[in-house]
mmCIF file with all atom_site columns, C-alpha atoms and ligand atoms in Angstrom:
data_model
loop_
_atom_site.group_PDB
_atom_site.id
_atom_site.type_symbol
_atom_site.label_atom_id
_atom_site.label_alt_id
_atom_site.label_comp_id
_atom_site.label_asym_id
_atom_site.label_entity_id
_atom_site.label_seq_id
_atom_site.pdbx_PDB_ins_code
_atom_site.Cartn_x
_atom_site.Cartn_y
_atom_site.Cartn_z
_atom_site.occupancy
_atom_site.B_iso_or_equiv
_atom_site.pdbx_formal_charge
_atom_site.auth_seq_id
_atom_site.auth_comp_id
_atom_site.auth_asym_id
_atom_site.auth_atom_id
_atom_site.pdbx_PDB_model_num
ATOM   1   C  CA  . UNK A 1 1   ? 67.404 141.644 -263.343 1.00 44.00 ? 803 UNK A CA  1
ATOM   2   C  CA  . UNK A 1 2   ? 64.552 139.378 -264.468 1.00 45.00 ? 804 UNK A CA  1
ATOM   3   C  CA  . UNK A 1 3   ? 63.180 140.586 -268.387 1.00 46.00 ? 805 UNK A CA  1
ATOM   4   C  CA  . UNK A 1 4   ? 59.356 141.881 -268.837 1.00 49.00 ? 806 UNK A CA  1
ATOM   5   C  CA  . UNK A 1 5   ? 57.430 139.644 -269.230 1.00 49.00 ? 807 UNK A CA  1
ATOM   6   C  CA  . UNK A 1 6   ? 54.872 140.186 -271.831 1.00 48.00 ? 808 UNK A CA  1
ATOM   7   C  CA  . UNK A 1 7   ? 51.472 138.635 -271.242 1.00 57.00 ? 809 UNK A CA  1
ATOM   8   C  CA  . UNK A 1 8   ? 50.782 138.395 -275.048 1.00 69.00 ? 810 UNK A CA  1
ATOM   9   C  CA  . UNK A 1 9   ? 52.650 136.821 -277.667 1.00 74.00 ? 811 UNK A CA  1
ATOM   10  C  CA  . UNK A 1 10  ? 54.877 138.570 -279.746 1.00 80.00 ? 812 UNK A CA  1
ATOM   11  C  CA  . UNK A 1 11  ? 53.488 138.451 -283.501 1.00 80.00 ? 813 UNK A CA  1
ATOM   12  C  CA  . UNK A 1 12  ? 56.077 135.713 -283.638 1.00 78.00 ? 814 UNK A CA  1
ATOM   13  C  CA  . UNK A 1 13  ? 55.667 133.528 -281.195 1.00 77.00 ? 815 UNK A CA  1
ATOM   14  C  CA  . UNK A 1 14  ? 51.945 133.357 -282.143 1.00 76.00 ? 816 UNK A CA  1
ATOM   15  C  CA  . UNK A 1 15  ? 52.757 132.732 -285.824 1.00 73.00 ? 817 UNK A CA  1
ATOM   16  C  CA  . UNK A 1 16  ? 54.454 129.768 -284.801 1.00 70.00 ? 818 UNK A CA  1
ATOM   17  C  CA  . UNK A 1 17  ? 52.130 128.503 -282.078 1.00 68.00 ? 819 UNK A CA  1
ATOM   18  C  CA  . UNK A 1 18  ? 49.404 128.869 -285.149 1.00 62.00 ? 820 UNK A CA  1
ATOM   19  C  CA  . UNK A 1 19  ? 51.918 127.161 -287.410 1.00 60.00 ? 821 UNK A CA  1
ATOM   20  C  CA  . UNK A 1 20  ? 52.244 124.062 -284.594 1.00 58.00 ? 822 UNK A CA  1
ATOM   21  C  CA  . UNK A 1 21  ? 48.799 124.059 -283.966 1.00 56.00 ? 823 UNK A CA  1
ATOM   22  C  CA  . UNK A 1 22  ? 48.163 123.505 -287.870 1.00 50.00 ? 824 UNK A CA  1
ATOM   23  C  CA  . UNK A 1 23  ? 50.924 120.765 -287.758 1.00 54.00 ? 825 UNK A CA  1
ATOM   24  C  CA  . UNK A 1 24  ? 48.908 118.894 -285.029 1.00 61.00 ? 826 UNK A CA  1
ATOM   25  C  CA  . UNK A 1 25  ? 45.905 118.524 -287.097 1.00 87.00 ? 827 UNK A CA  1
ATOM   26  C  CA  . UNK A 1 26  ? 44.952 115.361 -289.092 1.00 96.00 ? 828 UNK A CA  1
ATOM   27  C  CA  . UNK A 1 27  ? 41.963 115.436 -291.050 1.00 97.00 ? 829 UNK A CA  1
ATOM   28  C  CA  . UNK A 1 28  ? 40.170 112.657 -290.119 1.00 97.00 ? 830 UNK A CA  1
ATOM   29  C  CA  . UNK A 1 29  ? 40.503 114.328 -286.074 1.00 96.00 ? 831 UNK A CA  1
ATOM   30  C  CA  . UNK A 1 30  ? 39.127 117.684 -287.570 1.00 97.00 ? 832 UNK A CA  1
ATOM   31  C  CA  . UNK A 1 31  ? 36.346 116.243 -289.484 1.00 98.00 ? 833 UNK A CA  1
ATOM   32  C  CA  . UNK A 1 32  ? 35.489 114.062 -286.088 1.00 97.00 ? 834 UNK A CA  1
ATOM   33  C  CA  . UNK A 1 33  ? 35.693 116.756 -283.593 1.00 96.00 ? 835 UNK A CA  1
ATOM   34  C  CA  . UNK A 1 34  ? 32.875 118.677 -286.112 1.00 97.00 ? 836 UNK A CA  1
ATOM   35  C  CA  . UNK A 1 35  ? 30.941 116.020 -285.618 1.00 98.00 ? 837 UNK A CA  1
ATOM   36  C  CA  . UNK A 1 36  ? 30.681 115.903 -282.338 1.00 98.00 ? 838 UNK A CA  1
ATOM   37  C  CA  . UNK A 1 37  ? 30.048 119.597 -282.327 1.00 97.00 ? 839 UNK A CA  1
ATOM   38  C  CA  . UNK A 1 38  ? 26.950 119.380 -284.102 1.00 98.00 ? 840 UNK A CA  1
ATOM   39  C  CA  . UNK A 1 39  ? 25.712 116.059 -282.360 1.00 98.00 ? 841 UNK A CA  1
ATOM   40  C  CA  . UNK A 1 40  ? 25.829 118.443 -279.278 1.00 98.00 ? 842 UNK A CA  1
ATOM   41  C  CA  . UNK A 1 41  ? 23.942 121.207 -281.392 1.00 98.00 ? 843 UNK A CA  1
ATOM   42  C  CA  . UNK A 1 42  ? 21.453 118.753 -282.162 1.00 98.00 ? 844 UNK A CA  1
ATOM   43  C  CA  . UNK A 1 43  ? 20.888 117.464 -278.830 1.00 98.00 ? 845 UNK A CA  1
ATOM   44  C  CA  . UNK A 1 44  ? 20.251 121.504 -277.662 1.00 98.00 ? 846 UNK A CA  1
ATOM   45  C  CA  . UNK A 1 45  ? 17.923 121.639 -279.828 1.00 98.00 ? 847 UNK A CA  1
ATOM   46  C  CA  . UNK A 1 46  ? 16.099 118.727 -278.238 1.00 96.00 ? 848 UNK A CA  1
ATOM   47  C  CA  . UNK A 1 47  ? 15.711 120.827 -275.257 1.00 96.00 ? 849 UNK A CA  1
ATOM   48  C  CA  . UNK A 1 48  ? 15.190 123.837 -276.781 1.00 96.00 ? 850 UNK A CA  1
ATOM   49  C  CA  . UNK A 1 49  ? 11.678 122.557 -278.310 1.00 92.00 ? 851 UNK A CA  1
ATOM   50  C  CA  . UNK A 1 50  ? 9.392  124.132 -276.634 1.00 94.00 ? 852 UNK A CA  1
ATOM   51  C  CA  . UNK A 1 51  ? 11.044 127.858 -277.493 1.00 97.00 ? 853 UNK A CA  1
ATOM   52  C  CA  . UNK A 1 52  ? 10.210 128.764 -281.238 1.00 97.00 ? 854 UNK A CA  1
ATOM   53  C  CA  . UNK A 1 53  ? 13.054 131.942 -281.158 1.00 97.00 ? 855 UNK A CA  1
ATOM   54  C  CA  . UNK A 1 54  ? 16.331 129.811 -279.476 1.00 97.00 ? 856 UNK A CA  1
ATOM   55  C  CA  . UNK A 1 55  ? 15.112 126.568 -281.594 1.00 97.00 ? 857 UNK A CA  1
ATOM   56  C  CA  . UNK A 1 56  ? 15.627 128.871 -284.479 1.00 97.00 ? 858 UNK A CA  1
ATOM   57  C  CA  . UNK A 1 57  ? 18.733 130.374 -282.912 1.00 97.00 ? 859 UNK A CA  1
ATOM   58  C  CA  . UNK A 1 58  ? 20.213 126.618 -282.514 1.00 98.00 ? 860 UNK A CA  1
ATOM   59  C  CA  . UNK A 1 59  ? 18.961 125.297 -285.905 1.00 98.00 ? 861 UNK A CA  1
ATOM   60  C  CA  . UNK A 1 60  ? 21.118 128.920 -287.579 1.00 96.00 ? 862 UNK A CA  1
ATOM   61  C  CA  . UNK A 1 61  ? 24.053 127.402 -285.656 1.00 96.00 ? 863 UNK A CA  1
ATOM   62  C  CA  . UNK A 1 62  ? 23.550 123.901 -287.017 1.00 97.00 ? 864 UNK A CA  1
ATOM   63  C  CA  . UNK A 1 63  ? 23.006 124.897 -290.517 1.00 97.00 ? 865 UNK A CA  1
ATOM   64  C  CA  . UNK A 1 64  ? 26.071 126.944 -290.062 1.00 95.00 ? 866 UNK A CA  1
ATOM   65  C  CA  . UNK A 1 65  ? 28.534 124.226 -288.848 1.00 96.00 ? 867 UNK A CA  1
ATOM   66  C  CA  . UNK A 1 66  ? 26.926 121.797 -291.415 1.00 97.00 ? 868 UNK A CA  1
ATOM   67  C  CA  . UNK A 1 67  ? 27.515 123.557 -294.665 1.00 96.00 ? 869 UNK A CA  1
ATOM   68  C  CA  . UNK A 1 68  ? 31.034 124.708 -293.613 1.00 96.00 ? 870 UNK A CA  1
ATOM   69  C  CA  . UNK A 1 69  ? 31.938 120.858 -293.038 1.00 98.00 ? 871 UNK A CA  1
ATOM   70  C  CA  . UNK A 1 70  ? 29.944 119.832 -296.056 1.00 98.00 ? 872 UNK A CA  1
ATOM   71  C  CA  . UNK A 1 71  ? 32.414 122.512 -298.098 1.00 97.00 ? 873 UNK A CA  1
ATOM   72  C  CA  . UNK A 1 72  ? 35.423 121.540 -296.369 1.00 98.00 ? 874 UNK A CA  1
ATOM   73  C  CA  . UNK A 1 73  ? 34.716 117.651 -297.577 1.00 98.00 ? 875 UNK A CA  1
ATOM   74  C  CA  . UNK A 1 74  ? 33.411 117.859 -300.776 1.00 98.00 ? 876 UNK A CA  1
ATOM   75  C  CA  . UNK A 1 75  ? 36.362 121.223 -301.620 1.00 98.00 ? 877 UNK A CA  1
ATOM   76  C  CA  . UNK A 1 76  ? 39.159 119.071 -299.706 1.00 98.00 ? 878 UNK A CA  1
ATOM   77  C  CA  . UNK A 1 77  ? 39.030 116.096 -298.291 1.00 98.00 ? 879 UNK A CA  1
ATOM   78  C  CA  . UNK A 1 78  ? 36.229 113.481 -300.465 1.00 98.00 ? 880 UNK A CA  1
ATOM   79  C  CA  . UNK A 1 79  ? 38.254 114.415 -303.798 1.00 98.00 ? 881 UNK A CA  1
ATOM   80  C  CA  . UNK A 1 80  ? 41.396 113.793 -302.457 1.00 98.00 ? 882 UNK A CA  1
ATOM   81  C  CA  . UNK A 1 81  ? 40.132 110.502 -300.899 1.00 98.00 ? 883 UNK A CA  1
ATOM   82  C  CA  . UNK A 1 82  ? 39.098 109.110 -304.422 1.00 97.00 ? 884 UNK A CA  1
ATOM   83  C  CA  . UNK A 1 83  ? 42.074 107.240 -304.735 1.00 97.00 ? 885 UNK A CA  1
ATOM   84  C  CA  . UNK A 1 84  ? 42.330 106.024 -301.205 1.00 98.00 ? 886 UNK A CA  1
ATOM   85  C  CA  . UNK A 1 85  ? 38.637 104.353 -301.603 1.00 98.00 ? 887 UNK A CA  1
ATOM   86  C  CA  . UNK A 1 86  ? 37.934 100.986 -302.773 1.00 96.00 ? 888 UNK A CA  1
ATOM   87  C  CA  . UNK A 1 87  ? 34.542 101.804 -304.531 1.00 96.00 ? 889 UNK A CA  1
ATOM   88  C  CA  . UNK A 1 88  ? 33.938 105.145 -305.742 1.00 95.00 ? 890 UNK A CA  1
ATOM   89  C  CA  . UNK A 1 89  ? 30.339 104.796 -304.552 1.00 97.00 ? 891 UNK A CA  1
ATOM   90  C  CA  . UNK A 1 90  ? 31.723 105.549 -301.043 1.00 97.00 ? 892 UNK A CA  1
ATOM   91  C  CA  . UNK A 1 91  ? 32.012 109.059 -301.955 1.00 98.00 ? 893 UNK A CA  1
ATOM   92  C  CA  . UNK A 1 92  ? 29.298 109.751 -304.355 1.00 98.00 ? 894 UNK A CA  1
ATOM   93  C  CA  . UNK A 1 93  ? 27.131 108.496 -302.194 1.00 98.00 ? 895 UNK A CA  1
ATOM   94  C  CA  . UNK A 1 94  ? 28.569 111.122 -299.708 1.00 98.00 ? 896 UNK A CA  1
ATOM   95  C  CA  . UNK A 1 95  ? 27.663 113.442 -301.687 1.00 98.00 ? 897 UNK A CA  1
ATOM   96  C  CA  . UNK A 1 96  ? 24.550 112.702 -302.353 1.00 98.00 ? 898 UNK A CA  1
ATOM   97  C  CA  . UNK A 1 97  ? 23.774 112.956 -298.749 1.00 98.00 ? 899 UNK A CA  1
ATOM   98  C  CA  . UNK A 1 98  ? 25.108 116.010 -298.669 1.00 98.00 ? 900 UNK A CA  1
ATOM   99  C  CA  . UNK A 1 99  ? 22.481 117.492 -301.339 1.00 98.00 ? 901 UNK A CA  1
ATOM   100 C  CA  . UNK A 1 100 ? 19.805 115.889 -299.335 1.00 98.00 ? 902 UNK A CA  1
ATOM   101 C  CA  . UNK A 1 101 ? 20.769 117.581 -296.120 1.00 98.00 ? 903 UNK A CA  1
ATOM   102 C  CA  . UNK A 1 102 ? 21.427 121.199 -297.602 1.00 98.00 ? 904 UNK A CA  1
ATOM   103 C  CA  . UNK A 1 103 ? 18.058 120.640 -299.521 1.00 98.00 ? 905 UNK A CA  1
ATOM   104 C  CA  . UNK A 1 104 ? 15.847 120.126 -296.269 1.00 98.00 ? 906 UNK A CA  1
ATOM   105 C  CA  . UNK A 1 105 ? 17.836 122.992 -294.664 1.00 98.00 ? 907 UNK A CA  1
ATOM   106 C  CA  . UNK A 1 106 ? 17.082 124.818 -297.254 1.00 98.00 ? 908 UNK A CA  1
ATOM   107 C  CA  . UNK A 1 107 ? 13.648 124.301 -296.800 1.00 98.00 ? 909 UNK A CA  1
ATOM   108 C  CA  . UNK A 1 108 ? 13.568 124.515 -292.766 1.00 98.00 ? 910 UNK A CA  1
ATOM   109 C  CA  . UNK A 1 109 ? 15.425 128.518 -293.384 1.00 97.00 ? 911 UNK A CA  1
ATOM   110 C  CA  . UNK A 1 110 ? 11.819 128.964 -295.542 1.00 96.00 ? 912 UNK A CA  1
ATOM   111 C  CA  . UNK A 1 111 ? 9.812  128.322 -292.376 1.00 97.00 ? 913 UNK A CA  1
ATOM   112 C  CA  . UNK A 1 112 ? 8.598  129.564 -289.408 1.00 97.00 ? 914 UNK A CA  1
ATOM   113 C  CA  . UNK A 1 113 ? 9.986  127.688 -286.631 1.00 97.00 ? 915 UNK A CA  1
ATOM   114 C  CA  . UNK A 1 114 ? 6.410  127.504 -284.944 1.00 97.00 ? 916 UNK A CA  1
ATOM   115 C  CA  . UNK A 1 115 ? 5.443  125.751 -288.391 1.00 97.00 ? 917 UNK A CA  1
ATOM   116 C  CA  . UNK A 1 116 ? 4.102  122.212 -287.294 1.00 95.00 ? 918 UNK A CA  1
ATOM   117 C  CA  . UNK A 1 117 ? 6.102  120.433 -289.889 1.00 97.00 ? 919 UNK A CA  1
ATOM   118 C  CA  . UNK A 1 118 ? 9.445  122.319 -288.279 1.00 98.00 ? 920 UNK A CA  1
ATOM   119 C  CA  . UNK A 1 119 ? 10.322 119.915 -285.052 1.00 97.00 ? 921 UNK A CA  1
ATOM   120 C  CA  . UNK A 1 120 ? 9.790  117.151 -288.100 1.00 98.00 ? 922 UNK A CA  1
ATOM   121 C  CA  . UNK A 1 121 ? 12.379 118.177 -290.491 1.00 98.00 ? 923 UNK A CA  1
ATOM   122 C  CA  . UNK A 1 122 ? 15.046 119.428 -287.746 1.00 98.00 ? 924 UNK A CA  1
ATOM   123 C  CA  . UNK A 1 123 ? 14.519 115.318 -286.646 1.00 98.00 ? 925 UNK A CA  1
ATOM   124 C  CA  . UNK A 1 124 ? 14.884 113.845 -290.471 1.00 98.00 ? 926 UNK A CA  1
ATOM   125 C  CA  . UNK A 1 125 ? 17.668 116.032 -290.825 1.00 98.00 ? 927 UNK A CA  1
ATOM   126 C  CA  . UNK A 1 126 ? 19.521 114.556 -287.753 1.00 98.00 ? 928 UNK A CA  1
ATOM   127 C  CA  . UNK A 1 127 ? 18.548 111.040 -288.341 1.00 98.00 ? 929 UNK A CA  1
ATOM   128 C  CA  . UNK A 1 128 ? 20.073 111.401 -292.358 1.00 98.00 ? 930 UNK A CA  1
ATOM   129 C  CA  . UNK A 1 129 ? 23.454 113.168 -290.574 1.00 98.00 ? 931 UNK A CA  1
ATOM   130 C  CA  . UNK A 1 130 ? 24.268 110.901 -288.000 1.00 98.00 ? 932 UNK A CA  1
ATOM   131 C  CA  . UNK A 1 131 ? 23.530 107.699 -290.404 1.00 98.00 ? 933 UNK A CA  1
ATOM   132 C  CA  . UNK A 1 132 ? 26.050 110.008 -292.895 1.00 98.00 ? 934 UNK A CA  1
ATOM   133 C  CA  . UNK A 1 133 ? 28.423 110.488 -290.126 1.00 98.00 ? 935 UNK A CA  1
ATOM   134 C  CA  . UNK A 1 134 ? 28.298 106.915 -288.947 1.00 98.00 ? 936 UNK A CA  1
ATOM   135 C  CA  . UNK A 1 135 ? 28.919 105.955 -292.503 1.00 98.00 ? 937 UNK A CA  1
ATOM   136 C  CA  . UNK A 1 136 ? 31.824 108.451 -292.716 1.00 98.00 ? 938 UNK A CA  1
ATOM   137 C  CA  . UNK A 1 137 ? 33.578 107.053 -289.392 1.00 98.00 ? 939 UNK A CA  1
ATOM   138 C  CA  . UNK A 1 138 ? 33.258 103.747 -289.338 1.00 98.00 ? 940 UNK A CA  1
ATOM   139 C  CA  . UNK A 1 139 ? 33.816 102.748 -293.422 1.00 97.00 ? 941 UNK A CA  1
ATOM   140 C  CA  . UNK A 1 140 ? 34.714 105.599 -294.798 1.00 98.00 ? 942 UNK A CA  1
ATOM   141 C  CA  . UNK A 1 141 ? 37.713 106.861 -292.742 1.00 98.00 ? 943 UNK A CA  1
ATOM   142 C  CA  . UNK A 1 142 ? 38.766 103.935 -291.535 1.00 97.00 ? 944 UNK A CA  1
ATOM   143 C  CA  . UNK A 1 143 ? 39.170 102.800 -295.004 1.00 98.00 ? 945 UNK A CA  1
ATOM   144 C  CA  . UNK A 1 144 ? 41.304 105.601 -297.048 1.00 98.00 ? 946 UNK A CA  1
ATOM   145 C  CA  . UNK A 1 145 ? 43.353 105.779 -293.644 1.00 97.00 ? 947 UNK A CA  1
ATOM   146 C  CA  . UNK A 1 146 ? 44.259 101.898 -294.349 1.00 97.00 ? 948 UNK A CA  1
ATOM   147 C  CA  . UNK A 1 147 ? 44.970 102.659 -297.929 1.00 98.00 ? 949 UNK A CA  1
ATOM   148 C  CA  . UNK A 1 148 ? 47.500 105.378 -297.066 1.00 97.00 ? 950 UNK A CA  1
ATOM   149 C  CA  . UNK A 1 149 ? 46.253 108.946 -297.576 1.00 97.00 ? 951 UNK A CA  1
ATOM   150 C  CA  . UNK A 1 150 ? 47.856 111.537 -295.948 1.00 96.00 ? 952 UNK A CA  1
ATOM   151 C  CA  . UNK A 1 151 ? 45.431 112.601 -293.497 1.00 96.00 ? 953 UNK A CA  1
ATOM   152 C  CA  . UNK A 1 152 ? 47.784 115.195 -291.858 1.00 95.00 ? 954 UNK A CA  1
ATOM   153 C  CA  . UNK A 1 153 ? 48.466 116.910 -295.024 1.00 95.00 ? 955 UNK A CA  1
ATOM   154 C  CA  . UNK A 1 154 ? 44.727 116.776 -295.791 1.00 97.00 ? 956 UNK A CA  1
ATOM   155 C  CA  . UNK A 1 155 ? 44.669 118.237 -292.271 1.00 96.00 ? 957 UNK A CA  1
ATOM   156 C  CA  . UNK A 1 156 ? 46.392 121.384 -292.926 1.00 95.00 ? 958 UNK A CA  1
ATOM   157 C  CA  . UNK A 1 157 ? 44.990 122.712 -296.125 1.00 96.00 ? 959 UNK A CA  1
ATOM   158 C  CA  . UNK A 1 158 ? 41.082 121.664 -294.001 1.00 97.00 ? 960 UNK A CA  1
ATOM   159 C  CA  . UNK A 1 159 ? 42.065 123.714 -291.128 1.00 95.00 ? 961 UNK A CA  1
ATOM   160 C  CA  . UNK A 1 160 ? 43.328 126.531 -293.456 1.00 94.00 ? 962 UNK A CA  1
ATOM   161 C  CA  . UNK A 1 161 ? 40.165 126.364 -295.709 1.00 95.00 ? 963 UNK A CA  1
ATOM   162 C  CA  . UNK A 1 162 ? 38.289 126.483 -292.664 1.00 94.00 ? 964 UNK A CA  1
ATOM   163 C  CA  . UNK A 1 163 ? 39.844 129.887 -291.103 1.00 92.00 ? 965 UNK A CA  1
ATOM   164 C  CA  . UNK A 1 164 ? 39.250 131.461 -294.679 1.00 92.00 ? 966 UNK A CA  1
ATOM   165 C  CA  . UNK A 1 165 ? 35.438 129.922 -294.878 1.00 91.00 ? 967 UNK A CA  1
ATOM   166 C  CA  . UNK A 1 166 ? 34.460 131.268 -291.194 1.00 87.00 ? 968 UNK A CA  1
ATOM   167 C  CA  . UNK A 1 167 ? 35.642 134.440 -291.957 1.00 82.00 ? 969 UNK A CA  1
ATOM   168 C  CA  . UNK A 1 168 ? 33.303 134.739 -295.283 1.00 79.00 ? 970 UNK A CA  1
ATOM   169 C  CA  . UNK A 1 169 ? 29.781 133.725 -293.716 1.00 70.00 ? 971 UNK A CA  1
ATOM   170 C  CA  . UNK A 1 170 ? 26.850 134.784 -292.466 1.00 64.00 ? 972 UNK A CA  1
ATOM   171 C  CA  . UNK A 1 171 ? 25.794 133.790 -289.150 1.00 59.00 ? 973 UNK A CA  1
ATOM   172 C  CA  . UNK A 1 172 ? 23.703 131.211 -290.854 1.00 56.00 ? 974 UNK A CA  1
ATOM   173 C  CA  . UNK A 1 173 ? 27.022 129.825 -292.649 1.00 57.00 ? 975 UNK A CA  1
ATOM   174 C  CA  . UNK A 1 174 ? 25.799 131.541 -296.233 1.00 62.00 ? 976 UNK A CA  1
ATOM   175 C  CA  . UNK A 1 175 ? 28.493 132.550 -298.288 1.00 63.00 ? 977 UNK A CA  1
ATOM   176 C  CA  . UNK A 1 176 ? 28.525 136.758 -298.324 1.00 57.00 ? 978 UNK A CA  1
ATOM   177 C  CA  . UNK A 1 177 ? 29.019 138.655 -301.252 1.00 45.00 ? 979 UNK A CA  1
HETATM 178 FE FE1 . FE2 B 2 .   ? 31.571 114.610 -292.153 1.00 51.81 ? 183 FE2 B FE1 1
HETATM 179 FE FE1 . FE2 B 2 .   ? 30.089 114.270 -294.997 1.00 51.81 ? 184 FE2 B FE1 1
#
């Protein structure tokens, strides 16, 4: 006689599909795959402009995405990469373009999304990530991978960071109380 079949997961089985899943993940794949994520949020937007409440709504999610990746690079993965770089300018200068984005989201959360200066500083801000990001995969990656950091151990404690980060923020990725 054939067993039940249970359609979910024992607690088990999906600790150690979670576990697997983890074990799969190299850093430099997370951080990409975010990316891409918010080049698509970005290009929503684009076709979003003529509607003041879901341009908001899409700018929240960007802001959201951004600042959990920001914290997941600048907690995890740029100080580990110190030693892996050739010039330590490659990473302060990551951060500095960090400060630069959080500062004009900062001021975009301020205003009202029908604001004329609005559709300016969502395009300034997406111009400054994607030169970041293009920085980030084509030197910057590239490089500390060559110099042998351990991008899958990286990996895990991102993807871990991550799950605890998510959990802990607002829908505009502010950290709650
Ligand atoms: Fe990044
Ligand atoms: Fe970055």
């Amino acid at each position: 006689m054939a067993t039940p079949q249970s359609s979910t997961p024992s607690p088990r089985q999906a600790a150690a599909r979670k576990a697997a899943e983890t074990r799969a993940k190299d850093a430099i794949a997370l951080l990409k795959a975010d990316h891409r994520k918010v080049e698509g949020l970005f290009a929503k937007y684009e076709e979003a402009k003529a509607n003041d409440a879901r341009k908001q709504q899409i700018f929240q999610q960007i802001a959201m995405e951004l600042r959990i990746h920001m914290q997941l690079e600048e907690e995890i993965f740029y100080p580990q990469s110190r030693e892996f770089v050739e010039e330590e300018d490659t990473v302060n200068e990551a951060e500095v373009e960090h400060a630069a984005a959080k500062d004009l989201m900062a001021q975009l959360e301020g205003m009202s999304p029908s604001d004329e200066m609005y559709d300016a500083k969502v395009t300034v801000l997406q111009e400054q990530i994607e030169h970041h990001v293009e920085e980030e995969e084509e030197e910057y990656f590239p490089e500390v991978k060559k110099n042998g950091m351990d991008t899958r151990a990286v990996g895990e404690e991102i993807m871990a960071r991550k799950q605890e980060l998510v959990g802990r923020m607002d829908g505009a990725g502010r950290r709650l109380q």
